[in-house]
């Protein structure tokens, strides 16, 4: 089989890149290790920047998002039982859209299928070859037989544990990483959210986040130990702990119900440099990880594939390599700013076991400053709604 762009991974970055390429008349094949159902069973991000919303609209995958997505004008930060609202709309003139990654992925999968584009699920042992030449190849196994996909370019959209970044010679890549000493325990339930806007709470027992997927489905998170076992958390234990970490009004408003899903995610900041190796490009979680505190993971995947889609369009339409030469630097400039924001919110909102009294006071002073300063709130708001592409 032959295609112009072989995309490894059918997460949001791979599927969105495929949609952008299709719109530009460029052919792609997506190879995904798991089944479609498995990909859709992973509960992840919930907040879309306007840039990501606009991209989905540009590829015609916005009907359900427009009908079901919730537009938010602000969010709250909780500290010492007080709540500070960050007025996104008032401070930036922009909003964010609450629409789950599962739904984005489902919509992109459906559109790809409807357009008759090829996605090979349960492709095993994917290996990428010869990306330092003009004739890269991908091999994989499907139903026990080895297959070969010839292509012009390979897009590594295969997440943090994927094969693409791991295939780059060690001397050609530099990794930057910070692992946080805790995780987030998330719970999804069909109960109305306790607040119509998100609440990110710093509490002496640890961080808590009140989020949602719809007016009848809530997503809550609490900070937990990095190596805790999810089975040690009954629903009742989760709800009790969540309430303890919220201000009295929010705690009172929490409606409990049986969990649909419960999982623990580790928190990490990670960036690989560069993002291009000959005819291989890395995008999304294959290239970088942010802690979820700023809701940037999925949004960064969208901006990466925006730059990459443009670059490939320029290559095929104009015969110019300027875009593909610039891809890594363009994407990394935005990635590092989102890394900074996600890291700073993580440091502000979580409790660190090794924090001394001085560091604790610094966290409090940081919060009091933000509370008193429109400039500080504007800085948070403009990052949260998304920096320009
Ligand atoms: P994905 O979504 O990980 O998709 C990569 C796809 O590649 C496939 N794959 C392979 N396919 C073929 N061959 C191989 N060798 C392969 N190896 C992997 C995988 O099966 C998968 O389908 O990356 P992508 O597309 O770059 O999208 C990025 C986003 O998914 C990610 O940034 C966010 O979900 C991050 N994230 C969160 N972000 C938020 O903004 N808010 C959250 O609450 C939030 N929760 C999360 C998260 C990421 C998590 N991970 C990665 C562990 C919770 C978790 C658990
Ligand atoms: C979510 O709803 O899953 C969510 C929302 C905001 C975040 C992280 C996760 O910062």
CSV table of C-alpha atoms and ligand atoms in Angstrom, one decimal:
chain,number,residue,atom,x,y,z
A,1,UNK,CA,0.0,0.0,0.0
A,2,UNK,CA,1.1,3.6,-0.7
A,3,UNK,CA,0.0,6.9,0.7
A,4,UNK,CA,1.3,10.5,0.9
A,5,UNK,CA,1.3,10.8,4.7
A,6,UNK,CA,1.3,7.8,7.1
A,7,UNK,CA,-0.2,8.8,10.4
A,8,UNK,CA,0.7,6.7,13.4
A,9,UNK,CA,-2.0,6.9,16.1
A,10,UNK,CA,-5.8,7.6,15.9
A,11,UNK,CA,-6.0,9.8,19.0
A,12,UNK,CA,-7.1,13.4,18.5
A,13,UNK,CA,-3.9,14.6,16.9
A,14,UNK,CA,-3.8,11.8,14.3
A,15,UNK,CA,-7.5,12.1,13.4
A,16,UNK,CA,-7.4,15.9,13.2
A,17,UNK,CA,-4.3,15.8,11.1
A,18,UNK,CA,-6.0,13.3,8.8
A,19,UNK,CA,-9.0,15.6,8.5
A,20,UNK,CA,-6.9,18.7,7.7
A,21,UNK,CA,-4.9,16.8,5.1
A,22,UNK,CA,-8.1,15.4,3.5
A,23,UNK,CA,-9.4,19.0,3.2
A,24,UNK,CA,-6.2,20.0,1.4
A,25,UNK,CA,-6.5,17.0,-1.0
A,26,UNK,CA,-3.6,15.1,0.6
A,27,UNK,CA,-4.0,11.4,1.1
A,28,UNK,CA,-3.3,9.7,4.5
A,29,UNK,CA,-3.6,6.3,6.1
A,30,UNK,CA,-3.9,6.1,9.9
A,31,UNK,CA,-2.4,3.1,11.7
A,32,UNK,CA,-3.7,2.6,15.3
A,33,UNK,CA,-2.6,-0.1,17.7
A,34,UNK,CA,-5.9,-0.4,19.6
A,35,UNK,CA,-9.5,-0.9,18.5
A,36,UNK,CA,-11.7,2.1,17.9
A,37,UNK,CA,-13.9,1.2,21.0
A,38,UNK,CA,-10.8,1.1,23.2
A,39,UNK,CA,-9.7,4.6,22.0
A,40,UNK,CA,-13.1,5.9,22.8
A,41,UNK,CA,-13.1,4.3,26.3
A,42,UNK,CA,-10.3,6.5,27.5
A,43,UNK,CA,-11.7,9.4,29.5
A,44,UNK,CA,-9.4,12.4,29.2
A,45,UNK,CA,-9.6,16.1,28.5
A,46,UNK,CA,-12.7,18.2,28.7
A,47,UNK,CA,-11.9,21.9,27.8
A,48,UNK,CA,-11.4,23.2,24.3
A,49,UNK,CA,-9.8,26.5,23.4
A,50,UNK,CA,-11.4,28.6,20.7
A,51,UNK,CA,-8.5,27.7,18.4
A,52,UNK,CA,-9.3,24.0,18.6
A,53,UNK,CA,-13.0,24.7,18.2
A,54,UNK,CA,-12.3,26.7,15.0
A,55,UNK,CA,-10.1,23.9,13.6
A,56,UNK,CA,-12.9,21.3,14.2
A,57,UNK,CA,-15.3,23.7,12.4
A,58,UNK,CA,-12.8,24.2,9.5
A,59,UNK,CA,-12.9,20.5,8.8
A,60,UNK,CA,-16.7,20.4,9.1
A,61,UNK,CA,-16.7,18.4,12.4
A,62,UNK,CA,-18.6,20.8,14.6
A,63,UNK,CA,-22.3,20.0,14.4
A,64,UNK,CA,-22.5,18.0,17.6
A,65,UNK,CA,-20.0,20.2,19.4
A,66,UNK,CA,-22.1,23.3,18.6
A,67,UNK,CA,-25.3,21.6,19.8
A,68,UNK,CA,-23.9,19.9,22.9
A,69,UNK,CA,-20.8,21.8,23.9
A,70,UNK,CA,-21.0,24.1,26.9
A,71,UNK,CA,-19.6,27.6,26.4
A,72,UNK,CA,-17.9,28.9,29.6
A,73,UNK,CA,-17.2,32.6,30.3
A,74,UNK,CA,-15.1,31.9,33.4
A,75,UNK,CA,-13.8,29.4,35.9
A,76,UNK,CA,-13.0,29.6,39.7
A,77,UNK,CA,-9.9,29.1,41.7
A,78,UNK,CA,-10.5,28.0,45.3
A,79,UNK,CA,-8.1,28.7,48.1
A,80,UNK,CA,-8.5,28.6,51.9
A,81,UNK,CA,-12.2,28.0,51.5
A,82,UNK,CA,-12.6,31.2,49.3
A,83,UNK,CA,-13.4,31.2,45.6
A,84,UNK,CA,-11.9,33.6,43.1
A,85,UNK,CA,-13.6,33.8,39.7
A,86,UNK,CA,-11.4,34.3,36.6
A,87,UNK,CA,-13.6,36.2,34.2
A,88,UNK,CA,-12.4,34.8,30.9
A,89,UNK,CA,-14.9,36.7,28.8
A,90,UNK,CA,-14.4,40.0,30.6
A,91,UNK,CA,-10.6,39.8,30.7
A,92,UNK,CA,-10.0,38.4,27.2
A,93,UNK,CA,-13.3,38.7,25.2
A,94,UNK,CA,-13.0,34.9,24.7
A,95,UNK,CA,-14.6,31.7,26.0
A,96,UNK,CA,-13.7,28.1,26.3
A,97,UNK,CA,-15.9,25.1,25.2
A,98,UNK,CA,-16.6,22.2,27.5
A,99,UNK,CA,-16.8,19.2,25.2
A,100,UNK,CA,-15.1,15.9,26.0
A,101,UNK,CA,-12.1,14.4,24.2
A,102,UNK,CA,-14.2,11.2,23.8
A,103,UNK,CA,-16.8,13.2,21.8
A,104,UNK,CA,-14.2,15.0,19.7
A,105,UNK,CA,-12.5,11.7,18.9
A,106,UNK,CA,-15.9,10.0,18.1
A,107,UNK,CA,-16.9,12.9,15.7
A,108,UNK,CA,-13.5,12.8,13.9
A,109,UNK,CA,-13.7,9.0,13.6
A,110,UNK,CA,-17.2,9.2,12.2
A,111,UNK,CA,-16.3,11.9,9.7
A,112,UNK,CA,-13.2,9.9,8.6
A,113,UNK,CA,-15.3,6.9,8.0
A,114,UNK,CA,-18.0,8.8,6.2
A,115,UNK,CA,-15.3,10.2,3.8
A,116,UNK,CA,-14.1,6.7,3.1
A,117,UNK,CA,-10.6,7.4,4.4
A,118,UNK,CA,-8.5,4.5,5.6
A,119,UNK,CA,-7.8,3.8,9.3
A,120,UNK,CA,-6.3,0.5,10.2
A,121,UNK,CA,-7.2,-0.4,13.8
A,122,UNK,CA,-5.4,-3.1,15.8
A,123,UNK,CA,-2.3,-2.7,13.7
A,124,UNK,CA,0.3,-4.5,15.7
A,125,UNK,CA,4.1,-4.1,15.9
A,126,UNK,CA,4.1,-0.8,13.9
A,127,UNK,CA,7.7,0.0,12.9
A,128,UNK,CA,8.9,3.1,11.1
A,129,UNK,CA,11.8,2.9,8.6
A,130,UNK,CA,14.0,5.1,6.4
A,131,UNK,CA,12.6,8.4,7.6
A,132,UNK,CA,16.1,9.9,6.9
A,133,UNK,CA,15.5,9.3,3.2
A,134,UNK,CA,13.0,10.5,0.7
A,135,UNK,CA,11.2,7.1,0.8
A,136,UNK,CA,10.1,6.3,4.3
A,137,UNK,CA,8.2,3.1,5.1
A,138,UNK,CA,6.0,1.7,7.8
A,139,UNK,CA,5.6,-1.9,8.6
A,140,UNK,CA,2.9,-3.5,10.8
A,141,UNK,CA,1.1,-6.7,11.5
A,142,UNK,CA,-2.6,-7.1,10.9
A,143,UNK,CA,-4.4,-10.4,11.4
A,144,UNK,CA,-1.1,-12.2,11.7
A,145,UNK,CA,0.3,-10.9,8.3
A,146,UNK,CA,3.1,-8.4,7.9
A,147,UNK,CA,2.1,-5.4,5.8
A,148,UNK,CA,4.1,-2.5,4.4
A,149,UNK,CA,3.0,1.1,3.9
A,150,UNK,CA,5.1,3.3,1.6
A,151,UNK,CA,4.8,7.1,2.0
A,152,UNK,CA,6.3,10.5,1.6
A,153,UNK,CA,6.1,11.5,5.3
A,154,UNK,CA,5.4,9.9,8.6
A,155,UNK,CA,3.4,11.8,11.3
A,156,UNK,CA,4.1,10.4,14.8
A,157,UNK,CA,0.8,11.1,16.5
A,158,UNK,CA,1.1,8.0,18.7
A,159,UNK,CA,1.1,9.5,22.2
A,160,UNK,CA,3.7,9.5,25.0
A,161,UNK,CA,4.4,5.7,24.9
A,162,UNK,CA,4.3,5.5,21.1
A,163,UNK,CA,6.9,4.0,18.7
A,164,UNK,CA,7.8,7.1,16.7
A,165,UNK,CA,9.7,9.2,19.3
A,166,UNK,CA,11.4,6.0,20.5
A,167,UNK,CA,12.6,5.3,16.9
A,168,UNK,CA,14.7,8.5,16.7
A,169,UNK,CA,18.4,7.9,17.3
A,170,UNK,CA,19.2,9.0,20.9
A,171,UNK,CA,21.8,11.5,19.9
A,172,UNK,CA,19.3,13.4,17.6
A,173,UNK,CA,16.8,14.2,20.3
A,174,UNK,CA,16.8,16.0,23.6
A,175,UNK,CA,14.1,15.4,26.3
A,176,UNK,CA,13.1,17.8,29.0
A,177,UNK,CA,11.1,16.3,31.9
A,178,UNK,CA,9.6,17.0,35.3
A,179,UNK,CA,7.6,14.3,37.1
A,180,UNK,CA,5.3,15.5,39.9
A,181,UNK,CA,5.1,13.5,43.1
A,182,UNK,CA,1.3,12.9,42.9
A,183,UNK,CA,-1.5,11.9,40.5
A,184,UNK,CA,-5.1,12.8,39.8
A,185,UNK,CA,-7.8,10.4,40.7
A,186,UNK,CA,-10.7,11.1,38.3
A,187,UNK,CA,-14.4,10.1,38.6
A,188,UNK,CA,-17.1,10.4,36.0
A,189,UNK,CA,-20.8,10.2,37.1
A,190,UNK,CA,-24.2,10.9,35.7
A,191,UNK,CA,-25.0,13.6,38.2
A,192,UNK,CA,-25.5,17.4,37.6
A,193,UNK,CA,-22.3,19.4,38.2
A,194,UNK,CA,-21.9,21.2,41.6
A,195,UNK,CA,-21.2,24.5,39.8
A,196,UNK,CA,-22.0,25.8,36.3
A,197,UNK,CA,-18.3,26.7,35.9
A,198,UNK,CA,-15.1,24.7,36.7
A,199,UNK,CA,-13.6,25.0,40.1
A,200,UNK,CA,-9.9,24.3,40.7
A,201,UNK,CA,-9.4,24.1,44.4
A,202,UNK,CA,-6.2,24.2,46.5
A,203,UNK,CA,-6.8,22.7,49.9
A,204,UNK,CA,-4.6,21.5,52.7
A,205,UNK,CA,-5.7,17.9,52.0
A,206,UNK,CA,-4.7,18.4,48.3
A,207,UNK,CA,-6.0,19.7,45.0
A,208,UNK,CA,-9.6,19.1,43.8
A,209,UNK,CA,-11.2,19.9,40.4
A,210,UNK,CA,-14.9,20.1,39.6
A,211,UNK,CA,-15.5,19.7,35.9
A,212,UNK,CA,-18.2,18.3,33.7
A,213,UNK,CA,-19.1,16.8,30.4
A,214,UNK,CA,-22.7,18.1,30.2
A,215,UNK,CA,-25.4,19.5,32.5
A,216,UNK,CA,-26.1,16.0,33.7
A,217,UNK,CA,-22.6,14.5,33.7
A,218,UNK,CA,-19.9,15.5,36.1
A,219,UNK,CA,-16.1,14.9,36.0
A,220,UNK,CA,-14.3,15.4,39.3
A,221,UNK,CA,-10.7,14.9,40.2
A,222,UNK,CA,-8.7,14.8,43.5
A,223,UNK,CA,-5.0,14.9,44.0
A,224,UNK,CA,-3.7,11.5,45.2
A,225,UNK,CA,-0.4,9.7,45.8
A,226,UNK,CA,1.5,8.8,42.6
A,227,UNK,CA,1.4,5.1,43.3
A,228,UNK,CA,-2.0,4.8,44.9
A,229,UNK,CA,-4.3,1.9,43.8
A,230,UNK,CA,-7.6,3.0,42.3
A,231,UNK,CA,-9.3,0.0,43.9
A,232,UNK,CA,-8.6,1.5,47.3
A,233,UNK,CA,-11.0,4.3,46.4
A,234,UNK,CA,-14.7,3.3,46.8
A,235,UNK,CA,-17.1,5.9,45.3
A,236,UNK,CA,-18.1,6.9,48.9
A,237,UNK,CA,-14.5,7.5,49.8
A,238,UNK,CA,-14.0,9.6,46.7
A,239,UNK,CA,-17.1,11.8,47.4
A,240,UNK,CA,-16.3,12.3,51.0
A,241,UNK,CA,-12.7,13.4,50.2
A,242,UNK,CA,-13.9,15.7,47.4
A,243,UNK,CA,-16.4,17.5,49.6
A,244,UNK,CA,-13.7,18.0,52.3
A,245,UNK,CA,-11.5,19.8,49.7
A,246,UNK,CA,-14.2,22.2,48.4
A,247,UNK,CA,-15.5,25.5,49.9
A,248,UNK,CA,-18.7,25.0,51.9
A,249,UNK,CA,-21.0,26.2,49.1
A,250,UNK,CA,-19.5,23.9,46.5
A,251,UNK,CA,-19.3,21.0,48.9
A,252,UNK,CA,-23.0,21.4,49.7
A,253,UNK,CA,-23.9,21.4,46.0
A,254,UNK,CA,-22.1,18.2,45.2
A,255,UNK,CA,-24.6,15.5,44.1
A,256,UNK,CA,-23.2,12.0,44.3
A,257,UNK,CA,-24.0,8.9,42.3
A,258,UNK,CA,-22.4,5.7,41.1
A,259,UNK,CA,-19.1,6.2,39.1
A,260,UNK,CA,-19.1,5.4,35.4
A,261,UNK,CA,-15.3,5.5,35.4
A,262,UNK,CA,-12.6,6.0,37.9
A,263,UNK,CA,-8.9,6.2,37.1
A,264,UNK,CA,-5.6,7.6,38.3
A,265,UNK,CA,-3.4,9.7,35.9
A,266,UNK,CA,0.2,10.5,36.8
A,267,UNK,CA,1.3,14.2,36.4
A,268,UNK,CA,4.2,15.0,34.2
A,269,UNK,CA,5.7,17.9,32.2
A,270,UNK,CA,7.7,16.7,29.1
A,271,UNK,CA,9.0,18.2,25.9
A,272,UNK,CA,11.1,16.6,23.2
A,273,UNK,CA,13.3,18.7,20.9
A,274,UNK,CA,13.3,18.9,17.9
A,275,UNK,CA,10.0,17.7,16.4
A,276,UNK,CA,11.3,16.8,12.9
A,277,UNK,CA,13.7,14.1,11.9
A,278,UNK,CA,14.0,14.1,8.1
A,279,UNK,CA,10.6,12.9,7.0
A,280,UNK,CA,9.3,12.1,10.4
A,281,UNK,CA,7.3,14.7,12.5
A,282,UNK,CA,6.2,14.3,16.1
A,283,UNK,CA,2.9,15.9,17.2
A,284,UNK,CA,0.6,15.9,20.3
A,285,UNK,CA,1.5,13.7,23.3
A,286,UNK,CA,4.2,12.0,21.3
A,287,UNK,CA,6.1,15.3,21.4
A,288,UNK,CA,5.1,16.7,24.8
A,289,UNK,CA,3.1,16.1,28.0
A,290,UNK,CA,1.6,18.8,30.2
A,291,UNK,CA,0.0,18.2,33.6
A,292,UNK,CA,-3.7,18.5,33.1
A,293,UNK,CA,-4.1,21.5,35.5
A,294,UNK,CA,-4.2,24.0,32.6
A,295,UNK,CA,-6.4,21.8,30.3
A,296,UNK,CA,-3.8,22.2,27.6
A,297,UNK,CA,-2.9,18.6,26.4
A,298,UNK,CA,-5.6,18.2,23.8
A,299,UNK,CA,-5.4,21.9,22.8
A,300,UNK,CA,-1.6,21.7,22.2
A,301,UNK,CA,-2.2,18.6,20.0
A,302,UNK,CA,-4.6,20.7,17.9
A,303,UNK,CA,-2.1,23.6,17.5
A,304,UNK,CA,0.7,21.1,16.6
A,305,UNK,CA,-1.3,19.6,13.8
A,306,UNK,CA,-2.4,23.0,12.6
A,307,UNK,CA,1.2,23.9,12.0
A,308,UNK,CA,2.0,20.5,10.5
A,309,UNK,CA,-1.1,20.5,8.3
A,310,UNK,CA,-0.2,23.9,6.9
A,311,UNK,CA,3.4,22.8,6.3
A,312,UNK,CA,2.4,19.7,4.4
A,313,UNK,CA,-0.2,21.7,2.4
A,314,UNK,CA,2.5,24.2,1.3
A,315,UNK,CA,4.8,21.2,0.3
A,316,UNK,CA,2.2,19.6,-1.9
A,317,UNK,CA,0.5,22.7,-3.3
A,318,UNK,CA,3.6,25.0,-3.8
A,319,UNK,CA,6.4,22.5,-3.8
A,320,UNK,CA,7.9,24.5,-0.9
A,321,UNK,CA,9.8,23.0,2.0
A,322,UNK,CA,9.8,26.2,4.0
A,323,UNK,CA,6.8,25.1,6.2
A,324,UNK,CA,8.2,21.7,7.0
A,325,UNK,CA,11.6,23.2,7.8
A,326,UNK,CA,9.9,25.7,10.2
A,327,UNK,CA,7.4,23.2,11.8
A,328,UNK,CA,9.5,22.2,14.8
A,329,UNK,CA,10.4,25.8,15.8
A,330,UNK,CA,6.9,27.1,15.3
A,331,UNK,CA,5.2,24.3,17.3
A,332,UNK,CA,7.8,24.4,20.1
A,333,UNK,CA,7.4,28.2,20.6
A,334,UNK,CA,3.7,27.6,21.5
A,335,UNK,CA,4.4,24.3,23.3
A,336,UNK,CA,6.9,25.9,25.8
A,337,UNK,CA,4.4,28.7,26.7
A,338,UNK,CA,1.7,26.1,27.4
A,339,UNK,CA,4.2,24.1,29.4
A,340,UNK,CA,5.0,27.2,31.5
A,341,UNK,CA,1.3,27.9,32.2
A,342,UNK,CA,0.5,24.2,33.0
A,343,UNK,CA,3.5,24.0,35.3
A,344,UNK,CA,2.8,27.3,37.1
A,345,UNK,CA,-0.9,26.4,37.7
A,346,UNK,CA,0.2,22.9,39.0
A,347,UNK,CA,2.6,24.5,41.4
A,348,UNK,CA,0.0,27.0,42.6
A,349,UNK,CA,-2.9,24.6,43.1
A,350,UNK,CA,-1.3,21.4,44.5
A,351,UNK,CA,0.0,20.5,47.9
A,352,UNK,CA,3.6,19.1,47.8
A,353,UNK,CA,4.6,16.8,50.7
A,354,UNK,CA,8.1,18.3,50.8
A,355,UNK,CA,6.8,21.9,51.0
A,356,UNK,CA,8.3,23.9,53.8
A,357,UNK,CA,6.6,26.7,55.7
A,358,UNK,CA,8.2,29.4,53.5
A,359,UNK,CA,7.1,27.7,50.3
A,360,UNK,CA,3.6,27.3,51.7
A,361,UNK,CA,3.5,31.1,52.4
A,362,UNK,CA,4.7,31.8,48.9
A,363,UNK,CA,1.8,29.8,47.5
A,364,UNK,CA,-0.6,31.8,49.7
A,365,UNK,CA,1.0,35.1,48.6
A,366,UNK,CA,0.8,34.1,45.0
A,367,UNK,CA,-2.9,33.5,45.4
A,368,UNK,CA,-3.5,36.8,47.3
A,369,UNK,CA,-1.6,38.7,44.6
A,370,UNK,CA,-3.8,37.1,41.9
A,371,UNK,CA,-6.9,37.9,43.9
A,372,UNK,CA,-5.9,41.6,44.1
A,373,UNK,CA,-4.5,42.1,40.6
A,374,UNK,CA,-6.5,42.4,37.4
A,375,UNK,CA,-3.1,42.1,35.5
A,376,UNK,CA,-2.4,38.7,37.1
A,377,UNK,CA,-5.9,37.5,36.4
A,378,UNK,CA,-5.6,38.6,32.8
A,379,UNK,CA,-2.4,36.6,32.5
A,380,UNK,CA,-4.1,33.5,33.7
A,381,UNK,CA,-7.2,34.1,31.5
A,382,UNK,CA,-5.3,34.7,28.3
A,383,UNK,CA,-3.3,31.5,28.8
A,384,UNK,CA,-6.4,29.5,29.7
A,385,UNK,CA,-8.4,30.6,26.7
A,386,UNK,CA,-5.4,29.8,24.6
A,387,UNK,CA,-2.5,31.8,23.2
A,388,UNK,CA,-2.7,32.6,19.4
A,389,UNK,CA,-1.5,30.1,16.9
B,1,LIG,P1,-3.3,10.1,22.4
B,1,LIG,O1,-4.6,10.5,22.7
B,1,LIG,O2,-2.5,9.4,23.4
B,1,LIG,O3,-3.4,9.1,21.1
B,1,LIG,C1,-2.2,8.4,20.6
B,1,LIG,C2,-2.8,7.2,19.9
B,1,LIG,O4,-1.7,6.5,19.4
B,1,LIG,C3,-1.9,5.1,19.6
B,1,LIG,N1,-0.6,4.4,19.6
B,1,LIG,C4,-0.1,3.6,18.6
B,1,LIG,N2,-0.7,3.3,17.4
B,1,LIG,C5,0.0,2.5,16.6
B,1,LIG,N3,1.2,2.0,16.9
B,1,LIG,C6,1.8,2.3,18.1
B,1,LIG,N4,3.0,1.8,18.5
B,1,LIG,C7,1.1,3.1,19.0
B,1,LIG,N5,1.4,3.6,20.2
B,1,LIG,C8,0.3,4.4,20.6
B,1,LIG,C9,-2.6,5.0,20.9
B,1,LIG,O5,-3.3,3.8,21.1
B,1,LIG,C10,-3.5,6.3,20.8
B,1,LIG,O6,-4.8,5.9,20.3
B,1,LIG,O7,-2.4,11.3,21.9
B,1,LIG,P2,-2.8,12.6,21.0
B,1,LIG,O8,-3.6,12.2,19.9
B,1,LIG,O9,-1.5,13.3,20.8
B,1,LIG,O10,-3.8,13.4,22.0
B,1,LIG,C11,-3.3,14.0,23.1
B,1,LIG,C12,-4.4,14.0,24.2
B,1,LIG,O11,-4.9,12.7,24.3
B,1,LIG,C13,-3.8,14.3,25.5
B,1,LIG,O12,-2.9,15.5,25.4
B,1,LIG,C14,-4.8,14.6,26.6
B,1,LIG,O13,-5.7,13.6,26.8
B,1,LIG,C15,-4.0,14.7,27.9
B,1,LIG,N6,-4.8,14.4,29.1
B,1,LIG,C16,-5.6,15.3,29.5
B,1,LIG,N7,-5.6,16.6,28.9
B,1,LIG,C17,-6.4,17.5,29.4
B,1,LIG,O14,-6.4,18.6,28.8
B,1,LIG,N8,-7.3,17.2,30.4
B,1,LIG,C18,-7.3,16.0,31.0
B,1,LIG,O15,-8.1,15.8,31.9
B,1,LIG,C19,-6.4,15.0,30.6
B,1,LIG,N9,-6.5,13.8,31.2
B,1,LIG,C20,-4.7,13.1,29.6
B,1,LIG,C21,-5.6,12.8,30.7
B,1,LIG,C22,-3.8,12.1,29.2
B,1,LIG,C23,-3.7,10.9,29.8
B,1,LIG,N10,-2.7,9.9,29.4
B,1,LIG,C24,-2.0,10.1,28.1
B,1,LIG,C25,-2.2,8.9,30.1
B,1,LIG,C26,-5.5,11.6,31.3
B,1,LIG,C27,-4.6,10.6,30.8
B,1,LIG,C28,-4.7,9.2,31.5
B,2,LIG,C1,-11.8,17.5,32.5
B,2,LIG,O1,-13.0,17.9,32.5
B,2,LIG,O2,-11.5,16.3,32.3
B,2,LIG,C2,-10.7,18.5,32.8
B,2,LIG,C3,-11.1,19.9,32.8
B,2,LIG,C4,-10.1,20.8,33.1
B,2,LIG,C5,-8.8,20.4,33.3
B,2,LIG,C6,-8.5,19.0,33.3
B,2,LIG,C7,-9.5,18.1,33.0
B,2,LIG,O3,-7.8,21.3,33.6
